């Protein structure tokens, strides 16, 4: 289909280089500011939206439903509030047909390459997203019921692992009697990590990055001692930082993430376990003798797990029951208290600093004479 751009009056017109990937977390690593992200992401989650916003994309073309109505996911709302154009439910063929790095235009709901329309989607604005979120709220009760049933079902199947002897790990990192900080790539994880930097500097806990959590630690100036996970969302730079690497494997021993480690010429331990990598990180810390485990960015409720693509949280329930009160969840700590600037205290400090400076200045004859001249000029100007 040919498109005569000069004959059309457009409310939305965006052009840029397209970058395509079925996995949003992989795509954000190579996006450049001003580009257009082409993804396939049902129920776009908050963490993915944060990554796209941080990449400073102009627009997002989603070949799936950004908000399907199963539950009120926050990703689409974050995107449109950030001023990013969101074109929803575009043809899935775009991921194959559209060459990575191709120049494209979004003209209203049309995707144009050159002067040819190659697809169309549904343009979502803030009002539409909020309307869909409101409708999704009516499905929460049914979704919660299914979520609880799945959680109980998997807990029954996985309980023997969590109640029994866990796999042994012989690590060079010393854990016994120390605090351990587990950083997970979850909502507000970067802000929460920055909020506790003083704790990290003072207590010097063992730092565990769960996949992309390792990069978050490096971004704020800390090197993880341990990186644990599927190894699918952590950067090569983080893997090569010198941390001990633990690949989360299936219970039958298969560890797809180990291939990447070996390809990079690195070595790693494997840890076969059910559940999520963040649960495994907490279990390892507990079994290695940690005094206290502080978790940042962890997933702990239904929305968190649905956004992660999981239909239950059996391993998380069982893990937290096993660890008990040794676990402190710091998720959302950055939202707890934002300290406003104390101008009164600042003025008092400034005034206190002026007192010794004033005394020193008055004791110096040259300075005293200079100040007298200023005072006389002020009096003349005021007519006193």
Coordinates of C-alpha atoms in Angstrom, one line a residue:
X1 CA 0.0 0.0 0.0
X2 CA 1.4 3.4 -1.0
X3 CA 1.0 6.3 1.4
X4 CA 0.8 9.9 0.2
X5 CA 2.2 11.6 3.2
X6 CA 1.7 15.1 1.8
X7 CA -2.1 14.6 1.6
X8 CA -2.5 13.6 5.2
X9 CA -2.8 15.7 8.3
X10 CA -1.3 13.8 11.1
X11 CA -1.8 14.2 14.9
X12 CA 1.1 11.9 15.6
X13 CA 4.2 11.7 13.4
X14 CA 7.3 10.0 14.7
X15 CA 10.3 8.8 12.7
X16 CA 13.4 7.0 13.7
X17 CA 15.6 3.9 13.5
X18 CA 13.7 0.7 14.5
X19 CA 15.2 -1.9 16.8
X20 CA 13.5 -5.3 17.0
X21 CA 13.5 -8.1 19.6
X22 CA 11.0 -10.5 21.0
X23 CA 12.6 -10.0 24.5
X24 CA 12.3 -6.5 25.8
X25 CA 15.0 -7.0 28.4
X26 CA 17.5 -7.9 25.6
X27 CA 16.4 -5.1 23.4
X28 CA 16.9 -2.3 26.0
X29 CA 20.6 -3.2 26.1
X30 CA 21.2 -2.0 22.5
X31 CA 18.6 0.8 22.1
X32 CA 19.9 4.3 21.5
X33 CA 18.1 7.5 22.4
X34 CA 15.6 8.5 19.7
X35 CA 15.1 5.1 18.3
X36 CA 11.8 3.1 18.0
X37 CA 11.5 -0.1 19.9
X38 CA 9.7 -3.0 18.2
X39 CA 8.7 -5.7 20.8
X40 CA 6.4 -8.6 21.4
X41 CA 5.4 -8.2 25.0
X42 CA 2.0 -9.2 26.3
X43 CA 1.0 -7.2 29.4
X44 CA 4.1 -4.9 29.3
X45 CA 5.5 -4.8 32.9
X46 CA 6.8 -2.0 34.9
X47 CA 10.5 -3.0 34.8
X48 CA 10.4 -3.3 31.0
X49 CA 8.8 0.1 30.7
X50 CA 11.4 1.6 33.0
X51 CA 14.1 0.2 30.7
X52 CA 12.5 1.6 27.6
X53 CA 12.1 5.0 29.3
X54 CA 15.8 5.0 30.4
X55 CA 16.8 4.2 26.9
X56 CA 15.0 7.4 25.8
X57 CA 13.1 5.8 22.9
X58 CA 10.7 7.9 20.8
X59 CA 8.1 5.2 20.4
X60 CA 7.3 1.6 21.1
X61 CA 5.6 -0.7 18.6
X62 CA 4.2 -3.7 20.4
X63 CA 3.1 -6.7 18.3
X64 CA 1.1 -8.0 21.3
X65 CA -1.4 -6.4 23.7
X66 CA 0.4 -4.1 26.1
X67 CA -2.5 -4.5 28.5
X68 CA -4.6 -7.6 27.8
X69 CA -7.0 -7.0 30.6
X70 CA -6.0 -9.9 32.8
X71 CA -4.7 -7.5 35.5
X72 CA -3.9 -3.8 35.7
X73 CA -0.2 -3.8 34.7
X74 CA 1.6 -0.5 35.0
X75 CA 4.0 -0.6 32.1
X76 CA 1.8 1.0 29.4
X77 CA 0.8 3.9 31.8
X78 CA 4.4 4.6 32.6
X79 CA 5.3 4.8 28.9
X80 CA 2.6 7.2 27.9
X81 CA 3.1 9.4 30.9
X82 CA 6.8 9.7 29.9
X83 CA 5.6 11.0 26.5
X84 CA 6.5 7.9 24.5
X85 CA 4.2 7.0 21.6
X86 CA 2.8 3.5 22.1
X87 CA 1.4 1.7 19.1
X88 CA -0.3 -1.5 20.2
X89 CA -1.1 -4.9 18.6
X90 CA 0.9 -4.3 15.4
X91 CA 1.4 -7.2 13.0
X92 CA 3.7 -9.9 14.5
X93 CA 5.3 -10.2 11.1
X94 CA 7.1 -6.9 11.7
X95 CA 9.6 -8.7 13.9
X96 CA 10.7 -10.8 10.9
X97 CA 10.1 -8.4 8.0
X98 CA 11.4 -5.2 9.5
X99 CA 15.2 -5.2 9.3
X100 CA 16.9 -4.2 12.6
X101 CA 18.1 -0.6 12.0
X102 CA 15.6 0.3 9.3
X103 CA 14.2 3.8 9.1
X104 CA 10.5 3.9 9.8
X105 CA 7.7 6.4 10.5
X106 CA 4.7 6.3 12.7
X107 CA 1.9 8.4 11.2
X108 CA -1.1 8.1 13.5
X109 CA -1.7 4.4 13.7
X110 CA 0.3 3.5 10.5
X111 CA 3.8 2.1 10.3
X112 CA 5.5 3.5 7.2
X113 CA 8.8 2.5 5.6
X114 CA 9.7 4.8 2.7
X115 CA 6.3 5.5 1.1
X116 CA 4.8 2.1 1.9
X117 CA 2.5 1.2 4.8
X118 CA 4.0 -2.0 6.3
X119 CA 1.5 -2.3 9.2
X120 CA -0.9 -0.6 11.5
X121 CA -1.8 -0.8 15.2
X122 CA -3.8 0.9 17.8
X123 CA -2.4 4.1 19.2
X124 CA -2.8 4.2 23.0
X125 CA -3.0 7.4 25.0
X126 CA -3.2 7.9 28.7
X127 CA -7.0 8.0 28.8
X128 CA -7.3 4.7 26.9
X129 CA -4.7 3.0 29.1
X130 CA -6.4 4.1 32.3
X131 CA -9.8 2.9 30.9
X132 CA -8.3 -0.6 30.2
X133 CA -6.7 -0.7 33.6
X134 CA -10.1 0.0 35.2
X135 CA -11.6 -2.8 33.2
X136 CA -8.8 -5.1 34.2
X137 CA -9.5 -4.5 37.8
X138 CA -12.7 -6.4 37.4
X139 CA -10.7 -9.5 36.5
X140 CA -8.4 -9.3 39.6
X141 CA -10.6 -11.5 41.8
X142 CA -10.7 -14.4 39.3
X143 CA -7.0 -14.0 38.6
X144 CA -6.2 -14.1 42.3
X145 CA -8.2 -17.3 42.8
X146 CA -6.3 -19.0 40.0
X147 CA -3.0 -17.6 41.3
X148 CA -3.6 -19.0 44.8
X149 CA -4.6 -22.4 43.4
X150 CA -1.4 -22.5 41.3
X151 CA 0.7 -21.5 44.3
X152 CA -0.7 -24.2 46.5
X153 CA -0.4 -26.8 43.8
X154 CA 3.3 -26.0 43.1
X155 CA 4.0 -25.7 46.8
X156 CA 2.8 -29.3 47.2
X157 CA 5.1 -30.5 44.5
X158 CA 8.1 -28.5 45.6
X159 CA 7.9 -28.7 49.3
X160 CA 10.3 -31.7 49.5
X161 CA 13.1 -29.7 48.0
X162 CA 12.6 -26.8 50.4
X163 CA 12.2 -29.0 53.5
X164 CA 15.1 -31.3 52.7
X165 CA 18.9 -31.0 52.4
X166 CA 19.8 -28.3 49.9
X167 CA 22.6 -28.7 47.3
X168 CA 26.0 -27.9 48.6
X169 CA 28.1 -25.0 47.2
X170 CA 31.8 -24.5 48.0
X171 CA 32.4 -20.8 47.5
X172 CA 35.4 -18.6 48.2
X173 CA 33.2 -15.8 49.5
X174 CA 32.9 -15.6 53.3
X175 CA 29.3 -15.5 54.4
X176 CA 29.2 -16.7 58.0
X177 CA 27.9 -14.0 60.4
X178 CA 27.7 -11.3 57.7
X179 CA 24.9 -9.3 56.2
X180 CA 24.0 -10.3 52.6
X181 CA 22.4 -7.9 50.2
X182 CA 20.4 -9.6 47.4
X183 CA 19.6 -7.2 44.5
X184 CA 16.9 -8.3 42.1
X185 CA 15.7 -6.6 38.9
X186 CA 12.2 -5.6 40.1
X187 CA 10.1 -2.4 40.4
X188 CA 12.0 0.5 42.0
X189 CA 15.1 -1.6 42.4
X190 CA 17.5 1.1 41.2
X191 CA 16.0 3.8 43.4
X192 CA 15.9 1.4 46.5
X193 CA 19.5 0.5 45.9
X194 CA 20.6 4.1 45.8
X195 CA 18.6 4.8 49.0
X196 CA 20.6 2.2 51.0
X197 CA 24.1 3.1 49.7
X198 CA 25.1 4.3 53.2
X199 CA 24.1 0.9 54.7
X200 CA 26.3 -0.8 52.0
X201 CA 29.3 1.4 52.7
X202 CA 29.0 1.1 56.5
X203 CA 28.1 -2.6 56.9
X204 CA 29.9 -4.0 53.8
X205 CA 27.5 -6.9 53.2
X206 CA 28.1 -9.7 50.8
X207 CA 26.6 -8.3 47.5
X208 CA 24.6 -10.8 45.3
X209 CA 23.3 -9.6 42.0
X210 CA 20.5 -11.7 40.6
X211 CA 20.9 -11.5 36.8
X212 CA 20.4 -7.8 35.9
X213 CA 20.7 -6.8 39.6
X214 CA 24.5 -7.2 39.2
X215 CA 24.5 -4.4 36.7
X216 CA 22.5 -2.2 39.1
X217 CA 25.2 -2.7 41.7
X218 CA 27.9 -1.7 39.3
X219 CA 25.9 1.4 38.2
X220 CA 26.0 2.7 41.8
X221 CA 29.7 2.0 42.3
X222 CA 29.6 -1.4 44.0
X223 CA 31.0 -4.7 42.7
X224 CA 29.0 -7.8 43.3
X225 CA 30.8 -10.7 45.0
X226 CA 28.3 -13.2 43.6
X227 CA 26.1 -13.2 40.5
X228 CA 23.4 -15.8 40.4
X229 CA 20.6 -16.4 37.9
X230 CA 19.7 -17.8 34.5
X231 CA 22.3 -15.4 33.0
X232 CA 19.9 -14.1 30.5
X233 CA 19.6 -10.4 31.5
X234 CA 23.0 -9.6 33.0
X235 CA 25.7 -7.9 30.9
X236 CA 28.9 -9.4 29.7
X237 CA 30.7 -6.6 31.6
X238 CA 29.1 -7.6 34.9
X239 CA 29.9 -11.3 34.4
X240 CA 33.5 -10.4 33.8
X241 CA 33.8 -8.2 36.9
X242 CA 35.4 -11.0 39.0
X243 CA 32.3 -12.1 40.9
X244 CA 31.7 -15.8 41.7
X245 CA 29.1 -17.0 39.2
X246 CA 26.2 -19.4 40.1
X247 CA 23.9 -20.6 37.3
X248 CA 20.4 -21.4 38.4
X249 CA 19.7 -24.8 36.8
X250 CA 16.6 -27.0 36.4
X251 CA 16.2 -29.8 39.0
X252 CA 17.3 -32.4 36.4
X253 CA 20.6 -30.6 36.1
X254 CA 20.1 -28.8 32.8
X255 CA 21.6 -25.3 32.9
X256 CA 21.1 -23.3 29.6
X257 CA 22.8 -20.3 31.1
X258 CA 26.0 -22.2 31.4
X259 CA 26.5 -22.1 27.7
X260 CA 26.9 -18.3 27.8
X261 CA 29.4 -18.5 30.7
X262 CA 31.6 -21.0 28.8
X263 CA 31.3 -19.0 25.6
X264 CA 32.8 -16.0 27.6
X265 CA 35.6 -18.2 28.8
X266 CA 34.4 -18.0 32.5
X267 CA 33.7 -20.7 35.1
X268 CA 30.6 -21.0 37.2
X269 CA 28.9 -23.2 39.8
X270 CA 25.4 -24.7 39.0
X271 CA 22.6 -24.9 41.5
X272 CA 19.6 -27.1 40.5
X273 CA 16.5 -25.8 42.2
X274 CA 12.8 -25.1 41.5
X275 CA 11.4 -21.6 41.7
X276 CA 12.9 -18.2 40.9
X277 CA 16.6 -17.2 40.9
X278 CA 15.9 -14.6 43.6
X279 CA 14.6 -17.4 45.9
X280 CA 17.7 -19.4 45.2
X281 CA 19.9 -16.5 46.0
X282 CA 18.2 -16.1 49.4
X283 CA 18.5 -19.8 50.1
X284 CA 22.2 -19.9 49.2
X285 CA 22.8 -16.9 51.6
X286 CA 20.9 -18.6 54.3
X287 CA 22.6 -22.0 53.9
X288 CA 26.0 -20.3 53.8
X289 CA 25.5 -18.8 57.3
X290 CA 24.4 -15.2 56.6
X291 CA 23.4 -13.3 59.8
X292 CA 20.9 -11.1 57.9
X293 CA 19.6 -11.1 54.3
X294 CA 18.4 -7.8 52.9
X295 CA 16.5 -8.0 49.6
X296 CA 16.0 -5.2 47.1
X297 CA 13.7 -5.4 44.1
X298 CA 12.2 -8.8 45.0
X299 CA 8.8 -10.0 43.8
X300 CA 6.4 -10.6 46.7
X301 CA 2.8 -10.3 45.5
X302 CA 0.5 -11.4 42.7
X303 CA 1.0 -8.4 40.4
X304 CA 4.8 -8.8 40.7
X305 CA 4.6 -12.4 39.7
X306 CA 2.1 -11.9 36.9
X307 CA 4.4 -9.2 35.5
X308 CA 7.3 -11.7 35.7
X309 CA 5.2 -14.2 33.7
X310 CA 4.6 -16.6 36.6
X311 CA 1.2 -17.9 37.6
X312 CA 2.1 -18.7 41.2
X313 CA 4.7 -18.0 44.0
X314 CA 5.1 -21.3 45.7
X315 CA 8.9 -21.1 45.8
X316 CA 8.8 -17.7 47.3
X317 CA 6.4 -18.7 50.1
X318 CA 8.5 -21.8 50.9
X319 CA 11.8 -19.9 50.8
X320 CA 10.6 -17.1 53.1
X321 CA 9.1 -19.7 55.5
X322 CA 12.5 -21.5 55.6
X323 CA 14.6 -18.3 56.1
X324 CA 12.2 -16.7 58.7
X325 CA 13.1 -13.5 60.4
X326 CA 16.6 -13.4 58.9
X327 CA 15.1 -11.7 55.8
X328 CA 14.5 -8.0 55.6
X329 CA 12.7 -6.9 52.4
X330 CA 13.8 -3.4 51.4
X331 CA 11.6 -3.3 48.3
X332 CA 10.1 0.2 48.0
X333 CA 12.3 1.7 50.7
X334 CA 13.0 4.7 48.3
X335 CA 9.2 5.5 48.4
X336 CA 9.0 5.4 52.1
X337 CA 10.4 8.8 52.9
X338 CA 11.7 11.6 50.8
X339 CA 13.5 14.0 53.0
X340 CA 12.8 17.6 52.0
X341 CA 15.6 20.2 52.2
X342 CA 15.8 21.7 55.7
X343 CA 16.3 25.4 54.8
X344 CA 16.2 26.5 58.5
X345 CA 19.0 24.2 59.4
X346 CA 21.0 25.2 56.3
X347 CA 20.6 28.9 57.2
X348 CA 21.8 28.2 60.8
X349 CA 24.8 26.4 59.5
X350 CA 25.6 29.2 57.1
X351 CA 25.2 31.8 59.9
X352 CA 27.4 29.8 62.2
X353 CA 30.1 29.6 59.5
X354 CA 30.0 33.4 59.0
X355 CA 30.7 34.1 62.7
X356 CA 34.4 33.0 62.8
X357 CA 35.0 34.5 59.3
X358 CA 33.6 37.8 60.5
X359 CA 35.8 37.8 63.6
X360 CA 38.9 37.0 61.6
X361 CA 38.1 39.7 59.0
X362 CA 37.6 42.3 61.8
X363 CA 40.9 41.4 63.4
X364 CA 42.8 42.0 60.2
X365 CA 43.5 45.8 59.8
X366 CA 43.3 45.8 56.0
X367 CA 40.0 43.9 55.9
X368 CA 38.6 46.1 58.7
X369 CA 39.4 49.2 56.8
X370 CA 37.9 47.8 53.6
X371 CA 34.7 46.9 55.5
X372 CA 34.5 50.4 57.0
X373 CA 34.7 51.9 53.5
X374 CA 31.8 49.6 52.3
X375 CA 29.8 50.6 55.3
X376 CA 30.3 54.4 54.7
X377 CA 29.3 54.0 51.1
X378 CA 26.1 52.2 52.1
X379 CA 25.3 54.9 54.6
X380 CA 25.8 57.6 51.9
X381 CA 23.7 55.7 49.4
X382 CA 20.9 55.3 52.0
X383 CA 21.2 59.0 53.0
X384 CA 21.7 58.1 56.6

